[in-house]
Amino acid sequence: MQNKILIILFIICNLIIVKAHSNDQISFDVSEIEILDDGNKIIGKDRGTITTNNGVLIEADKFEYDKIKNILKAQGNIKFKDKINKYNFFAENILYLKNIEKIEIKGKFEALIDKNYKLKSENITILRNEMVIRSSVGTTILDNRNQTRYEIGKFSYSLKDEVLKGEKIFINTNYNQPFSDKYFFKNAVFNLKNQNYIAQ
């Protein structure tokens, strides 16, 4: 009888807010957690927050973390904050390969980068070590600092240098004004910081 009571108490404790740590690399703060495979797989349910030892904070409805591969999957109403590289994004599905600092985002993606650029796209890859965001899918970038709108096909953006490389680029300057200039480039490289560009 006493063993049954202990088991029930253990289950109840796991259903209340749980904090789990994995080699101090990833910390979980979730409402419901399930630990499988001798502690090598952690599943979080019913919304929660994950923080890493390198400046990442993730909120999502569901998590699955593979401790051996150091891979995190998150689903549902994701809010991702990178405190080091200064960007936030919203998505529905991400795969975070922490060993190589690669984030793969499936489906719709919205980001705010350094408070200056709003980015909307799909199927994004983020390379945190290289500080690069890229996609092969059509993307819209609003440059709030210079009031410029970019519509791009395939693109790559350097967070460090604020350099945008892309294909099939449509640019609308002063996009929220009655009169604006519009340009189209087949291929180009833009320095968004100083508004220089090289058409290719």
JSON list of N, CA, C and O in Angstrom, two decimals, residues 156-176:
[
{"chain": "A", "resi": 156, "resn": "SER", "atom": "N", "xyz": [19.63, 35.04, -48.60]},
{"chain": "A", "resi": 156, "resn": "SER", "atom": "CA", "xyz": [20.50, 34.78, -47.45]},
{"chain": "A", "resi": 156, "resn": "SER", "atom": "C", "xyz": [20.76, 36.13, -46.79]},
{"chain": "A", "resi": 156, "resn": "SER", "atom": "O", "xyz": [21.06, 37.11, -47.46]},
{"chain": "A", "resi": 157, "resn": "TYR", "atom": "N", "xyz": [20.62, 36.18, -45.46]},
{"chain": "A", "resi": 157, "resn": "TYR", "atom": "CA", "xyz": [20.80, 37.45, -44.73]},
{"chain": "A", "resi": 157, "resn": "TYR", "atom": "C", "xyz": [21.82, 37.25, -43.62]},
{"chain": "A", "resi": 157, "resn": "TYR", "atom": "O", "xyz": [21.70, 36.33, -42.81]},
{"chain": "A", "resi": 158, "resn": "SER", "atom": "N", "xyz": [22.84, 38.13, -43.60]},
{"chain": "A", "resi": 158, "resn": "SER", "atom": "CA", "xyz": [23.86, 38.09, -42.55]},
{"chain": "A", "resi": 158, "resn": "SER", "atom": "C", "xyz": [23.44, 39.01, -41.41]},
{"chain": "A", "resi": 158, "resn": "SER", "atom": "O", "xyz": [23.31, 40.22, -41.59]},
{"chain": "A", "resi": 159, "resn": "LEU", "atom": "N", "xyz": [23.21, 38.43, -40.24]},
{"chain": "A", "resi": 159, "resn": "LEU", "atom": "CA", "xyz": [22.85, 39.22, -39.07]},
{"chain": "A", "resi": 159, "resn": "LEU", "atom": "C", "xyz": [24.01, 40.11, -38.62]},
{"chain": "A", "resi": 159, "resn": "LEU", "atom": "O", "xyz": [23.80, 41.22, -38.15]},
{"chain": "A", "resi": 160, "resn": "LYS", "atom": "N", "xyz": [25.21, 39.65, -38.81]},
{"chain": "A", "resi": 160, "resn": "LYS", "atom": "CA", "xyz": [26.39, 40.39, -38.37]},
{"chain": "A", "resi": 160, "resn": "LYS", "atom": "C", "xyz": [26.62, 41.64, -39.22]},
{"chain": "A", "resi": 160, "resn": "LYS", "atom": "O", "xyz": [26.83, 42.74, -38.70]},
{"chain": "A", "resi": 161, "resn": "ASP", "atom": "N", "xyz": [26.57, 41.49, -40.55]},
{"chain": "A", "resi": 161, "resn": "ASP", "atom": "CA", "xyz": [26.92, 42.58, -41.46]},
{"chain": "A", "resi": 161, "resn": "ASP", "atom": "C", "xyz": [25.71, 43.33, -42.00]},
{"chain": "A", "resi": 161, "resn": "ASP", "atom": "O", "xyz": [25.87, 44.34, -42.69]},
{"chain": "A", "resi": 162, "resn": "GLU", "atom": "N", "xyz": [24.49, 42.80, -41.73]},
{"chain": "A", "resi": 162, "resn": "GLU", "atom": "CA", "xyz": [23.26, 43.36, -42.28]},
{"chain": "A", "resi": 162, "resn": "GLU", "atom": "C", "xyz": [23.30, 43.37, -43.81]},
{"chain": "A", "resi": 162, "resn": "GLU", "atom": "O", "xyz": [22.87, 44.32, -44.47]},
{"chain": "A", "resi": 163, "resn": "VAL", "atom": "N", "xyz": [23.83, 42.29, -44.37]},
{"chain": "A", "resi": 163, "resn": "VAL", "atom": "CA", "xyz": [23.94, 42.14, -45.83]},
{"chain": "A", "resi": 163, "resn": "VAL", "atom": "C", "xyz": [22.91, 41.11, -46.31]},
{"chain": "A", "resi": 163, "resn": "VAL", "atom": "O", "xyz": [22.83, 40.00, -45.78]},
{"chain": "A", "resi": 164, "resn": "LEU", "atom": "N", "xyz": [22.14, 41.51, -47.30]},
{"chain": "A", "resi": 164, "resn": "LEU", "atom": "CA", "xyz": [21.09, 40.68, -47.87]},
{"chain": "A", "resi": 164, "resn": "LEU", "atom": "C", "xyz": [21.47, 40.29, -49.29]},
{"chain": "A", "resi": 164, "resn": "LEU", "atom": "O", "xyz": [21.74, 41.15, -50.12]},
{"chain": "A", "resi": 165, "resn": "LYS", "atom": "N", "xyz": [21.50, 38.98, -49.57]},
{"chain": "A", "resi": 165, "resn": "LYS", "atom": "CA", "xyz": [21.76, 38.47, -50.92]},
{"chain": "A", "resi": 165, "resn": "LYS", "atom": "C", "xyz": [20.49, 37.76, -51.37]},
{"chain": "A", "resi": 165, "resn": "LYS", "atom": "O", "xyz": [19.90, 36.99, -50.62]},
{"chain": "A", "resi": 166, "resn": "GLY", "atom": "N", "xyz": [20.09, 38.03, -52.63]},
{"chain": "A", "resi": 166, "resn": "GLY", "atom": "CA", "xyz": [18.86, 37.40, -53.07]},
{"chain": "A", "resi": 166, "resn": "GLY", "atom": "C", "xyz": [18.68, 37.34, -54.56]},
{"chain": "A", "resi": 166, "resn": "GLY", "atom": "O", "xyz": [19.45, 37.91, -55.33]},
{"chain": "A", "resi": 167, "resn": "GLU", "atom": "N", "xyz": [17.64, 36.62, -54.96]},
{"chain": "A", "resi": 167, "resn": "GLU", "atom": "CA", "xyz": [17.25, 36.47, -56.35]},
{"chain": "A", "resi": 167, "resn": "GLU", "atom": "C", "xyz": [15.81, 36.95, -56.53]},
{"chain": "A", "resi": 167, "resn": "GLU", "atom": "O", "xyz": [15.00, 36.85, -55.61]},
{"chain": "A", "resi": 168, "resn": "LYS", "atom": "N", "xyz": [15.52, 37.50, -57.72]},
{"chain": "A", "resi": 168, "resn": "LYS", "atom": "CA", "xyz": [14.18, 37.98, -58.05]},
{"chain": "A", "resi": 168, "resn": "LYS", "atom": "C", "xyz": [13.69, 38.96, -56.98]},
{"chain": "A", "resi": 168, "resn": "LYS", "atom": "O", "xyz": [12.73, 38.69, -56.25]},
{"chain": "A", "resi": 169, "resn": "ILE", "atom": "N", "xyz": [14.35, 40.09, -56.91]},
{"chain": "A", "resi": 169, "resn": "ILE", "atom": "CA", "xyz": [14.12, 41.06, -55.84]},
{"chain": "A", "resi": 169, "resn": "ILE", "atom": "C", "xyz": [13.32, 42.25, -56.35]},
{"chain": "A", "resi": 169, "resn": "ILE", "atom": "O", "xyz": [13.70, 42.92, -57.31]},
{"chain": "A", "resi": 170, "resn": "PHE", "atom": "N", "xyz": [12.21, 42.51, -55.67]},
{"chain": "A", "resi": 170, "resn": "PHE", "atom": "CA", "xyz": [11.40, 43.70, -55.94]},
{"chain": "A", "resi": 170, "resn": "PHE", "atom": "C", "xyz": [11.56, 44.63, -54.73]},
{"chain": "A", "resi": 170, "resn": "PHE", "atom": "O", "xyz": [11.38, 44.21, -53.59]},
{"chain": "A", "resi": 171, "resn": "ILE", "atom": "N", "xyz": [11.88, 45.91, -55.00]},
{"chain": "A", "resi": 171, "resn": "ILE", "atom": "CA", "xyz": [12.10, 46.87, -53.92]},
{"chain": "A", "resi": 171, "resn": "ILE", "atom": "C", "xyz": [11.13, 48.03, -54.07]},
{"chain": "A", "resi": 171, "resn": "ILE", "atom": "O", "xyz": [10.96, 48.57, -55.16]},
{"chain": "A", "resi": 172, "resn": "ASN", "atom": "N", "xyz": [10.53, 48.40, -52.95]},
{"chain": "A", "resi": 172, "resn": "ASN", "atom": "CA", "xyz": [9.63, 49.55, -52.91]},
{"chain": "A", "resi": 172, "resn": "ASN", "atom": "C", "xyz": [10.12, 50.48, -51.81]},
{"chain": "A", "resi": 172, "resn": "ASN", "atom": "O", "xyz": [9.99, 50.17, -50.63]},
{"chain": "A", "resi": 173, "resn": "THR", "atom": "N", "xyz": [10.70, 51.61, -52.18]},
{"chain": "A", "resi": 173, "resn": "THR", "atom": "CA", "xyz": [11.19, 52.58, -51.18]},
{"chain": "A", "resi": 173, "resn": "THR", "atom": "C", "xyz": [10.04, 53.48, -50.74]},
{"chain": "A", "resi": 173, "resn": "THR", "atom": "O", "xyz": [9.10, 53.72, -51.51]},
{"chain": "A", "resi": 174, "resn": "ASN", "atom": "N", "xyz": [10.11, 53.96, -49.51]},
{"chain": "A", "resi": 174, "resn": "ASN", "atom": "CA", "xyz": [9.02, 54.78, -48.94]},
{"chain": "A", "resi": 174, "resn": "ASN", "atom": "C", "xyz": [7.67, 54.10, -49.16]},
{"chain": "A", "resi": 174, "resn": "ASN", "atom": "O", "xyz": [6.71, 54.71, -49.63]},
{"chain": "A", "resi": 175, "resn": "TYR", "atom": "N", "xyz": [7.61, 52.80, -48.83]},
{"chain": "A", "resi": 175, "resn": "TYR", "atom": "CA", "xyz": [6.45, 51.98, -49.18]},
{"chain": "A", "resi": 175, "resn": "TYR", "atom": "C", "xyz": [5.15, 52.46, -48.54]},
{"chain": "A", "resi": 175, "resn": "TYR", "atom": "O", "xyz": [4.07, 52.16, -49.03]},
{"chain": "A", "resi": 176, "resn": "ASN", "atom": "N", "xyz": [5.20, 53.22, -47.45]},
{"chain": "A", "resi": 176, "resn": "ASN", "atom": "CA", "xyz": [3.98, 53.67, -46.80]},
{"chain": "A", "resi": 176, "resn": "ASN", "atom": "C", "xyz": [3.61, 55.11, -47.19]},
{"chain": "A", "resi": 176, "resn": "ASN", "atom": "O", "xyz": [2.78, 55.73, -46.55]}
]
